CSV table of C-alpha atoms in Angstrom, one decimal:
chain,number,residue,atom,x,y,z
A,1,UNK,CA,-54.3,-60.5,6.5
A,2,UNK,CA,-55.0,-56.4,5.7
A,3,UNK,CA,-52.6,-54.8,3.4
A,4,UNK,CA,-50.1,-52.9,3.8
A,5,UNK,CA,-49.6,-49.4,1.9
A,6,UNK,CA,-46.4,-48.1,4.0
A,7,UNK,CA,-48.8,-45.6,5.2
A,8,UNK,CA,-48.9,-44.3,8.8
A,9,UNK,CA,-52.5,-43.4,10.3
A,10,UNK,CA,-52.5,-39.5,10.1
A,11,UNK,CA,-54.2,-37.2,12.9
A,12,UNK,CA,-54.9,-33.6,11.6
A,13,UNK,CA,-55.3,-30.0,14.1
A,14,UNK,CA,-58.3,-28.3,12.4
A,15,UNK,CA,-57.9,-24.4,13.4
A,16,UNK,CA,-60.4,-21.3,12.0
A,17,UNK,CA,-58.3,-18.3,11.2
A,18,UNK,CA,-60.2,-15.6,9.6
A,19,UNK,CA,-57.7,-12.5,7.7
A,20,UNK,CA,-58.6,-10.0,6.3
A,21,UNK,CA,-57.5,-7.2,3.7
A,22,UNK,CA,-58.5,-4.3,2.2
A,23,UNK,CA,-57.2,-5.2,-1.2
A,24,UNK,CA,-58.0,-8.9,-2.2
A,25,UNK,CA,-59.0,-12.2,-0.3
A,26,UNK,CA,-55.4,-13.6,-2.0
A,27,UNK,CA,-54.1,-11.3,1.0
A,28,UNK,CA,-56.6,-11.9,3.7
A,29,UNK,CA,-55.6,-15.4,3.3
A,30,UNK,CA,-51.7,-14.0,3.2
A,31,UNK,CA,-52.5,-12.1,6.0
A,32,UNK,CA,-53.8,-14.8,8.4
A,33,UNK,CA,-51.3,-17.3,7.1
A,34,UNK,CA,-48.5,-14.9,8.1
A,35,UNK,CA,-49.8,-14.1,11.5
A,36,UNK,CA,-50.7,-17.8,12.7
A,37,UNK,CA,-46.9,-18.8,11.5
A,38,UNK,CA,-45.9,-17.0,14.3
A,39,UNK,CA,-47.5,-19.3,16.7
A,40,UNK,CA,-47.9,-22.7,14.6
A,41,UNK,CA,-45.6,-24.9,13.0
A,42,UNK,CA,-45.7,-27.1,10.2
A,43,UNK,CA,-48.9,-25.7,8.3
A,44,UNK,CA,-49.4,-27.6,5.3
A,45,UNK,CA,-53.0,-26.7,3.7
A,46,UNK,CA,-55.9,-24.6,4.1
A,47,UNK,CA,-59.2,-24.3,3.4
A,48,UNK,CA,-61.5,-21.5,2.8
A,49,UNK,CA,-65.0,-22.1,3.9
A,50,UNK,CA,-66.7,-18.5,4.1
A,51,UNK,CA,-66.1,-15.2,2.2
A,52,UNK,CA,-67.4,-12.2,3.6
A,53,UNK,CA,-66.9,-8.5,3.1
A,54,UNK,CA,-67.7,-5.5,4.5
A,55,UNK,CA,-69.6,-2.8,2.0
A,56,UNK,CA,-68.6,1.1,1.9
A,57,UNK,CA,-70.3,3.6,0.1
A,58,UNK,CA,-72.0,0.6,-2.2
A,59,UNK,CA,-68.2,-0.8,-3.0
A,60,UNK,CA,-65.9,-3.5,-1.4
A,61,UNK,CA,-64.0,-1.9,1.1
A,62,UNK,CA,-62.5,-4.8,3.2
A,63,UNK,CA,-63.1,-8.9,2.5
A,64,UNK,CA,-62.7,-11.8,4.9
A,65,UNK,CA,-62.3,-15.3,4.5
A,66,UNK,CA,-62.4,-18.0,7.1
């Protein structure tokens, strides 16, 4: 006989956002958080998988994360 936790089975949405900012990845992630509120409910977690920036004049001038 399996035992039982009290735990439902649990299915997960896995989306790819990617924000961005000029002034720290702390906001790209703000940013994209903010903007897929709009359209999604319930967001619980997140993950960032890839950093990325863009270079101007040999300093950061605008980071991604997705």
């Amino acid at each position: 006989m399996p035992v039982t936790t009290g735990m439902k089975d649990h299915v997960y949405k896995i989306l790819e956002l990617v924000g961005s900012s000029e002034k720290s990845i702390e906001d790209a992630i703000q940013n994209a958080l903010t903007r897929a509120s709009k359209t999604i409910r319930d967001m619980k977690w997140f993950e960032v998988v890839q950093t990325r920036g863009h270079i101007e004049n040999g300093a950061v001038g605008n980071v991604q994360f997705a």
